[in-house]
């Protein structure tokens, strides 16, 4: 019974102060939230824009302007070896990144947090082994799954998406287990059992809402990871295949031109970094806003 | 016939393996009787199993050995309508009001939960206002969230919630230990008044002998998961039979204010 | 302690079993036929039949699975169809560069991140602490292969200080060997260092809010002193576990880095085999890498039990 | 020895503490009693320079004539542990779980002196004996989680007095403990204070505990001291309405073990609850909960003297008995 004693005035006073300063904090949101939000917005905007407008049609080859440097009239960021406009390629690449990361993150989030909730709600005796199994899954390099899939099914977006899901499910599960267990240990859950609520109800009505801030943060960070993994798989050649454009594949193709046209590897890389950074910063900002203290200290 | 009868009850929390001895058992061979409309206090130090005991009695935890009877019926054998009925008649008030209300639910929703779950209907605001009035609160708290209210208000809401399904017996687990002294007195008085008005049976766990001796006519002293002494409060505390109870009493008296019984 | 070890061992075996089944099932259940990939669609039925027999895939799945497991245990994984090498020996031969790369990465990133993370946490409310954190955020967001390409561009192509790729065995030319690994290790450790730094920072900030830090200050430690004496110790022990978990990610990074720098390690082998659709090679490689990661995690788990007195005492540490 | 003047602590734009004057004689024990949010813990922390970073503090805290508020963290660290010891509420959280008990007890000695290792070890054994822990040589090699709550708090006390401070701050040191253990710890604190002539600032929400330990008491509400005096005087004849109400609301124990008369007795209540920080009324901060509040209470009451150092700030004090 560690909770028998009141934690005394310090904690309560701090709680009061915290509650009171909520408004204050909302008014001066962390800079990371703005920056991250802006980068994410730009990324999504560019990806969606590519459906209606790109400087040149997809796979349009400007054969006269091959390997044009950045700033060449008509080609803001230059062209590649085949004369494709880099801006166009990057916009189309954003589209593929967005597609793969949305699908994989949503599926991995739903699957992973469901597994996490199930483990948190499982019988006390089963919880330890199950948690450790998730840990083991977490330790495994997800790229192996991707490569096995690619060897079997061939490279492609499906392989990449499935691999990212396999990679991220243990992450989502692991992050969910702890906080879900914390919520389950609170008195209002016991009260709910007391008036006859069953576990599924408690999970959906009590646990899920209480860990939702955490899941939002997690989703954002997983998005960033998905962007990076998609790029890495495409770079290795086991991800998306031509003619679909992808930042990672673009880097792979221009790797040999490192000396001749370094700008070709610079811009797609920058696009990946900025997008991943956007989601990471957004996650960090959300973490600050959604009050980690609350999630950590048992929602006091 | 007593309202609640606990006979040779043993309890342990779930674990992979259990040793042959008594060390794995949180509660050992407990026998307690609670008469209808009586007041029973359970005292003991932390880890003595007092909170676990009322959870078993209330049906929140299931014991492994022995019998717990409510209204003459073994609670382990109840099912369907009978089980719901038993739940409805056994209600619990928790120690920490901030932890006993879901921070993501409005008071309206939290307050209506027992009726929704046990009686399968949604109470309207008029009905809920009535419950709140009983504990000295207005309907203005209904749309609020727990973090917008004080500890005392939340504990009143916790009590109102427990009473919403018209229980026969109310279990209170350290109901005031998380509250300020000035609010403690309000909540204790409220519990006493409600108990008398509604003819409730009250079983209360507390580490504070002063609180228990005001609230409860009978008392059970627990130590290391077993009952070591029980009986009318004035007998158990007035003339303790065990050294442990004497020590408990001595320590409590040392660091308490002396008060005249009649002055209140 | 013994129970802790036994439980870790049980987890190891169980995870290895599940992992191997997953890999096996992925390979044998999902669509696509190995033989078709190998011989092409127009192959004569007789050849297909012969190939199936030769590969052993005409037998029941359970038998195939057990046979494969035995192969992994005895070092008999068969030969590559495309290249004709003995798979097991090839794996052993290529282990060197990969281990240098990953362990080198850990060796750099753990101490570096401890320093950076602690610095950032102690100065969490100052600009300099925030800068370290933002830099770490950027570090996490940089894909390892791009970092590798940038390093090659700057130090290899432009400055010409270090080789742009290729591997020199240590026994041939120690200095050249080290030179050849500097850029790959840097590229690999960048992201990992960033992840660890953020982890240490968060853990340290958490620890700094603990009551025992305040009580150390009450005994006469300065804030910084309390952070260094009590904080780092408590924040860094969990880092051991995180480092072990990240080892898998490190291997993933190594797979990519080896392909950027053309290092003859396991990572390059598995990608080459994947692109050559050599399912059997990929399957065994995946299992071997998985086992390495799991064994490492097992060892760390044991070490962790020694480091944390609470786990040493209690066998249940599910708090 | 310790003097607070016009001490103010602000957190997040709110004034949490405003203490006009409070002083403590060498060797005496002063109780600071108040409910949650009253600012009692913040006051104690302000004295030791252990306030959270976001707190702003002004005024004066003099210790043996030296101004503590003017010191930086390094200078304060030389006072803490050496001159002022501190015992916290929750011993389980206040001990480093990864560090052996002995090293935590010896920390203040090691920080403040250059004693050789063997001498430090001897001192630790002596300290553990002083706080009446069994088998010190074995105990000092244990980890905190291997001890009971009461033992942990004894260790905390040993660590706090290790460098022989003249003055000890104890912030709710027994709130997390069982009542039997509480009594032992309180007796230990009293005897250490008497043996060493060590002054004690004892923070608690419980007047019963304060009465047991302290010769003087300061009642604090809304960050301000509303009444102070000898403990016996204040408890026997409270003048401030809040003190009186607080006493009446305390369940206490029946006099002469008259439990029969105690059962079912209602307690006097104070209406409402302690307002959140920053929402106290102007003037007398207790006036919106006070049964005797009048027009006058909208102005800040002055300090009145009831003799013998018994002072209070109330417009409508409880008169006589």
mmCIF file of C-alpha atoms in Angstrom, chain B:
data_model
loop_
_atom_site.group_PDB
_atom_site.id
_atom_site.type_symbol
_atom_site.label_atom_id
_atom_site.label_comp_id
_atom_site.label_asym_id
_atom_site.label_seq_id
_atom_site.Cartn_x
_atom_site.Cartn_y
_atom_site.Cartn_z
ATOM 1 C CA UNK B 1 -27.968 -13.673 10.314
ATOM 2 C CA UNK B 2 -25.128 -11.323 9.578
ATOM 3 C CA UNK B 3 -25.172 -9.315 6.353
ATOM 4 C CA UNK B 4 -21.643 -10.320 5.449
ATOM 5 C CA UNK B 5 -19.999 -13.465 6.734
ATOM 6 C CA UNK B 6 -16.388 -14.244 6.029
ATOM 7 C CA UNK B 7 -15.367 -17.709 7.117
ATOM 8 C CA UNK B 8 -11.798 -19.051 7.131
ATOM 9 C CA UNK B 9 -11.037 -17.067 4.037
ATOM 10 C CA UNK B 10 -7.596 -17.156 2.381
ATOM 11 C CA UNK B 11 -6.500 -14.926 -0.447
ATOM 12 C CA UNK B 12 -3.395 -14.425 -2.589
ATOM 13 C CA UNK B 13 -2.703 -12.245 -5.602
ATOM 14 C CA UNK B 14 -2.114 -14.031 -8.898
ATOM 15 C CA UNK B 15 1.394 -15.327 -9.312
ATOM 16 C CA UNK B 16 3.172 -18.029 -11.243
ATOM 17 C CA UNK B 17 3.921 -20.275 -8.305
ATOM 18 C CA UNK B 18 3.005 -20.322 -4.647
ATOM 19 C CA UNK B 19 5.121 -21.705 -1.884
ATOM 20 C CA UNK B 20 3.766 -24.333 0.458
ATOM 21 C CA UNK B 21 3.894 -22.083 3.522
ATOM 22 C CA UNK B 22 1.783 -19.107 4.453
ATOM 23 C CA UNK B 23 4.170 -16.464 3.061
ATOM 24 C CA UNK B 24 2.485 -16.205 -0.316
ATOM 25 C CA UNK B 25 -0.932 -15.503 1.151
ATOM 26 C CA UNK B 26 -1.972 -11.898 1.517
ATOM 27 C CA UNK B 27 -4.871 -12.891 3.755
ATOM 28 C CA UNK B 28 -4.815 -15.918 6.014
ATOM 29 C CA UNK B 29 -7.752 -17.640 7.577
ATOM 30 C CA UNK B 30 -9.901 -14.552 8.018
ATOM 31 C CA UNK B 31 -13.250 -14.791 9.761
ATOM 32 C CA UNK B 32 -15.316 -11.624 10.091
ATOM 33 C CA UNK B 33 -19.001 -10.908 10.437
ATOM 34 C CA UNK B 34 -20.747 -7.678 9.582
ATOM 35 C CA UNK B 35 -24.273 -7.114 10.938
ATOM 36 C CA UNK B 36 -26.769 -5.160 8.871
ATOM 37 C CA UNK B 37 -26.650 -1.413 9.524
ATOM 38 C CA UNK B 38 -23.585 -1.733 11.711
ATOM 39 C CA UNK B 39 -20.345 0.169 11.406
ATOM 40 C CA UNK B 40 -17.117 -1.787 11.218
ATOM 41 C CA UNK B 41 -13.639 -0.314 11.221
ATOM 42 C CA UNK B 42 -10.596 -2.215 10.001
ATOM 43 C CA UNK B 43 -7.270 -0.977 11.323
ATOM 44 C CA UNK B 44 -3.698 -2.106 10.944
ATOM 45 C CA UNK B 45 -0.462 -0.906 9.478
ATOM 46 C CA UNK B 46 0.357 -0.778 5.788
ATOM 47 C CA UNK B 47 0.768 -4.242 4.331
ATOM 48 C CA UNK B 48 -1.483 -5.819 6.934
ATOM 49 C CA UNK B 49 -4.017 -6.689 4.242
ATOM 50 C CA UNK B 50 -6.839 -4.449 5.362
ATOM 51 C CA UNK B 51 -7.484 -2.947 1.925
ATOM 52 C CA UNK B 52 -7.298 -6.388 0.359
ATOM 53 C CA UNK B 53 -9.844 -7.702 2.858
ATOM 54 C CA UNK B 54 -12.531 -5.173 1.977
ATOM 55 C CA UNK B 55 -11.896 -5.767 -1.704
ATOM 56 C CA UNK B 56 -12.589 -9.453 -1.216
ATOM 57 C CA UNK B 57 -15.669 -8.667 0.849
ATOM 58 C CA UNK B 58 -16.868 -6.205 -1.779
ATOM 59 C CA UNK B 59 -16.295 -8.754 -4.549
ATOM 60 C CA UNK B 60 -13.549 -6.839 -6.352
ATOM 61 C CA UNK B 61 -11.105 -9.664 -5.658
ATOM 62 C CA UNK B 62 -11.861 -13.360 -5.592
ATOM 63 C CA UNK B 63 -10.585 -15.393 -2.660
ATOM 64 C CA UNK B 64 -9.107 -18.871 -3.072
ATOM 65 C CA UNK B 65 -10.152 -20.646 0.115
ATOM 66 C CA UNK B 66 -12.991 -20.364 2.590
ATOM 67 C CA UNK B 67 -16.386 -18.771 2.152
ATOM 68 C CA UNK B 68 -17.657 -15.221 1.829
ATOM 69 C CA UNK B 69 -21.403 -14.918 2.168
ATOM 70 C CA UNK B 70 -23.472 -11.845 1.439
ATOM 71 C CA UNK B 71 -27.054 -11.865 2.701
ATOM 72 C CA UNK B 72 -26.686 -15.571 3.395
ATOM 73 C CA UNK B 73 -25.498 -16.547 -0.082
ATOM 74 C CA UNK B 74 -22.008 -17.596 -1.077
ATOM 75 C CA UNK B 75 -20.776 -14.829 -3.384
ATOM 76 C CA UNK B 76 -18.585 -17.239 -5.335
ATOM 77 C CA UNK B 77 -21.640 -19.087 -6.609
ATOM 78 C CA UNK B 78 -23.642 -16.069 -7.785
ATOM 79 C CA UNK B 79 -24.277 -15.490 -11.452
ATOM 80 C CA UNK B 80 -26.456 -13.501 -13.808
ATOM 81 C CA UNK B 81 -29.079 -11.342 -12.133
ATOM 82 C CA UNK B 82 -27.910 -12.377 -8.650
ATOM 83 C CA UNK B 83 -24.352 -11.306 -9.330
ATOM 84 C CA UNK B 84 -25.480 -7.935 -10.678
ATOM 85 C CA UNK B 85 -27.725 -7.519 -7.684
ATOM 86 C CA UNK B 86 -24.852 -8.236 -5.301
ATOM 87 C CA UNK B 87 -22.604 -5.748 -7.081
ATOM 88 C CA UNK B 88 -25.297 -3.136 -6.842
ATOM 89 C CA UNK B 89 -25.721 -3.653 -3.122
ATOM 90 C CA UNK B 90 -21.969 -3.622 -2.399
ATOM 91 C CA UNK B 91 -20.328 -0.315 -3.241
ATOM 92 C CA UNK B 92 -16.912 1.106 -2.609
ATOM 93 C CA UNK B 93 -15.431 4.538 -1.922
ATOM 94 C CA UNK B 94 -11.748 4.836 -2.723
ATOM 95 C CA UNK B 95 -8.876 6.507 -0.964
ATOM 96 C CA UNK B 96 -7.629 8.899 -3.584
ATOM 97 C CA UNK B 97 -10.479 10.772 -5.240
ATOM 98 C CA UNK B 98 -8.233 11.935 -8.090
ATOM 99 C CA UNK B 99 -7.415 8.376 -8.989
ATOM 100 C CA UNK B 100 -10.924 7.074 -8.593
ATOM 101 C CA UNK B 101 -12.457 9.256 -11.291
ATOM 102 C CA UNK B 102 -11.374 8.940 -14.913
ATOM 103 C CA UNK B 103 -9.632 12.233 -15.807
ATOM 104 C CA UNK B 104 -10.896 11.942 -19.385
ATOM 105 C CA UNK B 105 -14.555 11.611 -18.440
ATOM 106 C CA UNK B 106 -16.876 14.412 -17.408
ATOM 107 C CA UNK B 107 -18.382 14.179 -13.950
ATOM 108 C CA UNK B 108 -21.730 13.565 -15.648
ATOM 109 C CA UNK B 109 -20.372 10.491 -17.356
ATOM 110 C CA UNK B 110 -18.451 9.178 -14.337
ATOM 111 C CA UNK B 111 -21.409 9.705 -12.057
ATOM 112 C CA UNK B 112 -23.796 7.860 -14.347
ATOM 113 C CA UNK B 113 -21.519 4.871 -14.921
ATOM 114 C CA UNK B 114 -22.802 2.587 -12.141
ATOM 115 C CA UNK B 115 -26.417 3.062 -13.192
ATOM 116 C CA UNK B 116 -25.518 2.538 -16.842
ATOM 117 C CA UNK B 117 -23.547 -0.590 -16.060
ATOM 118 C CA UNK B 118 -25.713 -2.177 -13.383
ATOM 119 C CA UNK B 119 -29.227 -0.986 -14.185
ATOM 120 C CA UNK B 120 -28.700 -0.609 -17.910
ATOM 121 C CA UNK B 121 -30.200 2.852 -18.292
ATOM 122 C CA UNK B 122 -28.922 6.422 -18.554
ATOM 123 C CA UNK B 123 -29.907 8.644 -15.658
ATOM 124 C CA UNK B 124 -30.994 12.182 -16.543
ATOM 125 C CA UNK B 125 -29.647 15.403 -15.074
ATOM 126 C CA UNK B 126 -32.515 15.786 -12.614
ATOM 127 C CA UNK B 127 -31.739 12.430 -11.106
ATOM 128 C CA UNK B 128 -28.032 13.143 -10.948
ATOM 129 C CA UNK B 129 -28.699 16.551 -9.390
ATOM 130 C CA UNK B 130 -30.520 14.703 -6.640
ATOM 131 C CA UNK B 131 -27.519 12.476 -5.992
ATOM 132 C CA UNK B 132 -25.230 15.482 -5.903
ATOM 133 C CA UNK B 133 -27.511 17.334 -3.490
ATOM 134 C CA UNK B 134 -27.206 14.465 -1.068
ATOM 135 C CA UNK B 135 -23.467 15.052 -0.841
ATOM 136 C CA UNK B 136 -23.761 18.830 -0.765
ATOM 137 C CA UNK B 137 -22.845 19.629 -4.349
ATOM 138 C CA UNK B 138 -24.691 21.522 -7.060
ATOM 139 C CA UNK B 139 -25.401 20.447 -10.652
ATOM 140 C CA UNK B 140 -22.733 22.877 -11.878
ATOM 141 C CA UNK B 141 -20.090 20.158 -11.472
ATOM 142 C CA UNK B 142 -21.756 17.846 -14.018
ATOM 143 C CA UNK B 143 -20.054 19.140 -17.179
ATOM 144 C CA UNK B 144 -16.681 19.538 -15.496
ATOM 145 C CA UNK B 145 -13.628 17.317 -15.577
ATOM 146 C CA UNK B 146 -11.943 15.998 -12.413
ATOM 147 C CA UNK B 147 -8.903 18.269 -12.718
ATOM 148 C CA UNK B 148 -11.181 21.295 -12.398
ATOM 149 C CA UNK B 149 -12.419 20.248 -8.957
ATOM 150 C CA UNK B 150 -10.911 20.034 -5.493
ATOM 151 C CA UNK B 151 -10.097 16.801 -3.686
ATOM 152 C CA UNK B 152 -12.999 17.267 -1.285
ATOM 153 C CA UNK B 153 -15.466 17.804 -4.129
ATOM 154 C CA UNK B 154 -14.146 14.754 -5.950
ATOM 155 C CA UNK B 155 -14.497 12.574 -2.877
ATOM 156 C CA UNK B 156 -18.109 13.740 -2.503
ATOM 157 C CA UNK B 157 -18.682 12.809 -6.131
ATOM 158 C CA UNK B 158 -17.122 9.419 -5.450
ATOM 159 C CA UNK B 159 -19.579 8.927 -2.599
ATOM 160 C CA UNK B 160 -22.508 10.137 -4.690
ATOM 161 C CA UNK B 161 -21.510 7.709 -7.414
ATOM 162 C CA UNK B 162 -21.418 4.794 -4.969
ATOM 163 C CA UNK B 163 -24.799 5.716 -3.558
ATOM 164 C CA UNK B 164 -26.441 6.133 -6.964
ATOM 165 C CA UNK B 165 -27.333 2.448 -7.148
ATOM 166 C CA UNK B 166 -28.793 2.340 -3.612
ATOM 167 C CA UNK B 167 -26.315 -0.019 -2.005
ATOM 168 C CA UNK B 168 -26.926 -1.884 1.215
ATOM 169 C CA UNK B 169 -23.335 -1.728 2.296
ATOM 170 C CA UNK B 170 -20.667 0.859 1.664
ATOM 171 C CA UNK B 171 -16.981 0.007 1.849
ATOM 172 C CA UNK B 172 -14.626 2.916 2.343
ATOM 173 C CA UNK B 173 -10.898 2.480 1.879
ATOM 174 C CA UNK B 174 -9.134 5.266 3.769
ATOM 175 C CA UNK B 175 -11.756 7.696 2.477
ATOM 176 C CA UNK B 176 -10.195 10.808 3.991
ATOM 177 C CA UNK B 177 -6.479 10.125 4.222
ATOM 178 C CA UNK B 178 -5.750 11.908 0.947
ATOM 179 C CA UNK B 179 -7.708 14.987 2.008
ATOM 180 C CA UNK B 180 -6.815 18.114 3.940
ATOM 181 C CA UNK B 181 -7.691 18.165 7.622
ATOM 182 C CA UNK B 182 -10.391 20.783 7.115
ATOM 183 C CA UNK B 183 -12.017 18.760 4.343
ATOM 184 C CA UNK B 184 -11.578 15.450 6.196
ATOM 185 C CA UNK B 185 -14.031 16.557 8.835
ATOM 186 C CA UNK B 186 -16.635 17.478 6.201
ATOM 187 C CA UNK B 187 -16.377 14.117 4.474
ATOM 188 C CA UNK B 188 -16.444 12.128 7.728
ATOM 189 C CA UNK B 189 -19.542 13.983 8.901
ATOM 190 C CA UNK B 190 -21.141 13.450 5.505
ATOM 191 C CA UNK B 191 -20.491 9.711 5.683
ATOM 192 C CA UNK B 192 -21.987 9.550 9.187
ATOM 193 C CA UNK B 193 -25.085 11.496 8.128
ATOM 194 C CA UNK B 194 -25.660 9.476 4.966
ATOM 195 C CA UNK B 195 -25.215 6.242 6.834
ATOM 196 C CA UNK B 196 -27.930 7.192 9.298
ATOM 197 C CA UNK B 197 -30.309 8.605 6.685
ATOM 198 C CA UNK B 198 -30.032 5.659 4.318
ATOM 199 C CA UNK B 199 -29.612 2.907 6.905
ATOM 200 C CA UNK B 200 -26.372 1.826 5.309
ATOM 201 C CA UNK B 201 -23.896 -0.658 6.639
ATOM 202 C CA UNK B 202 -20.431 0.861 6.672
ATOM 203 C CA UNK B 203 -17.138 -0.969 6.544
ATOM 204 C CA UNK B 204 -14.230 1.403 6.722
ATOM 205 C CA UNK B 205 -10.489 0.904 6.470
ATOM 206 C CA UNK B 206 -8.322 3.483 8.154
ATOM 207 C CA UNK B 207 -4.908 3.818 9.697
ATOM 208 C CA UNK B 208 -6.231 6.609 11.917
ATOM 209 C CA UNK B 209 -7.581 5.243 15.188
ATOM 210 C CA UNK B 210 -9.150 8.606 15.982
ATOM 211 C CA UNK B 211 -11.202 8.509 12.795
ATOM 212 C CA UNK B 212 -12.203 4.874 13.234
ATOM 213 C CA UNK B 213 -13.223 5.308 16.830
ATOM 214 C CA UNK B 214 -15.568 8.142 15.888
ATOM 215 C CA UNK B 215 -17.058 6.336 12.909
ATOM 216 C CA UNK B 216 -17.268 2.692 13.900
ATOM 217 C CA UNK B 217 -18.954 0.819 16.722
ATOM 218 C CA UNK B 218 -16.988 -2.305 15.973
ATOM 219 C CA UNK B 219 -13.398 -2.810 15.069
ATOM 220 C CA UNK B 220 -11.084 -5.408 13.563
ATOM 221 C CA UNK B 221 -7.334 -5.199 14.117
ATOM 222 C CA UNK B 222 -5.219 -6.785 11.391
ATOM 223 C CA UNK B 223 -1.573 -7.654 11.227
ATOM 224 C CA UNK B 224 0.433 -9.570 8.608
ATOM 225 C CA UNK B 225 -2.693 -10.661 6.784
ATOM 226 C CA UNK B 226 -4.522 -12.032 9.796
ATOM 227 C CA UNK B 227 -7.136 -10.727 12.188
ATOM 228 C CA UNK B 228 -5.587 -10.485 15.639
ATOM 229 C CA UNK B 229 -8.376 -8.840 17.548
ATOM 230 C CA UNK B 230 -11.985 -7.822 16.971
ATOM 231 C CA UNK B 231 -15.045 -6.671 18.851
ATOM 232 C CA UNK B 232 -16.843 -3.510 19.967
ATOM 233 C CA UNK B 233 -14.602 -0.454 19.632
ATOM 234 C CA UNK B 234 -14.745 0.541 23.262
ATOM 235 C CA UNK B 235 -13.662 -2.966 24.271
ATOM 236 C CA UNK B 236 -10.901 -3.501 21.696
ATOM 237 C CA UNK B 237 -9.440 -0.016 22.083
ATOM 238 C CA UNK B 238 -10.553 0.604 25.648
ATOM 239 C CA UNK B 239 -9.059 -2.624 26.944
ATOM 240 C CA UNK B 240 -6.832 -4.150 24.282
ATOM 241 C CA UNK B 241 -6.156 -7.869 24.591
ATOM 242 C CA UNK B 242 -2.971 -7.979 22.520
ATOM 243 C CA UNK B 243 0.349 -6.192 22.829
ATOM 244 C CA UNK B 244 0.115 -5.133 19.235
ATOM 245 C CA UNK B 245 -3.150 -3.286 19.685
ATOM 246 C CA UNK B 246 -1.756 -1.693 22.829
ATOM 247 C CA UNK B 247 1.312 -0.518 20.906
ATOM 248 C CA UNK B 248 -0.865 0.796 18.115
ATOM 249 C CA UNK B 249 -3.024 2.678 20.550
ATOM 250 C CA UNK B 250 -0.066 4.044 22.447
ATOM 251 C CA UNK B 251 1.588 5.343 19.308
ATOM 252 C CA UNK B 252 -1.635 6.872 18.041
ATOM 253 C CA UNK B 253 -2.286 8.615 21.317
ATOM 254 C CA UNK B 254 1.251 9.982 21.524
ATOM 255 C CA UNK B 255 0.977 11.989 18.350
ATOM 256 C CA UNK B 256 -2.681 12.995 18.511
ATOM 257 C CA UNK B 257 -4.651 15.736 20.114
ATOM 258 C CA UNK B 258 -6.776 14.674 23.063
ATOM 259 C CA UNK B 259 -10.401 15.419 22.513
ATOM 260 C CA UNK B 260 -13.478 15.201 24.699
ATOM 261 C CA UNK B 261 -15.931 12.753 23.241
ATOM 262 C CA UNK B 262 -18.936 14.927 23.946
ATOM 263 C CA UNK B 263 -17.552 18.208 22.715
ATOM 264 C CA UNK B 264 -18.385 17.502 19.080
#
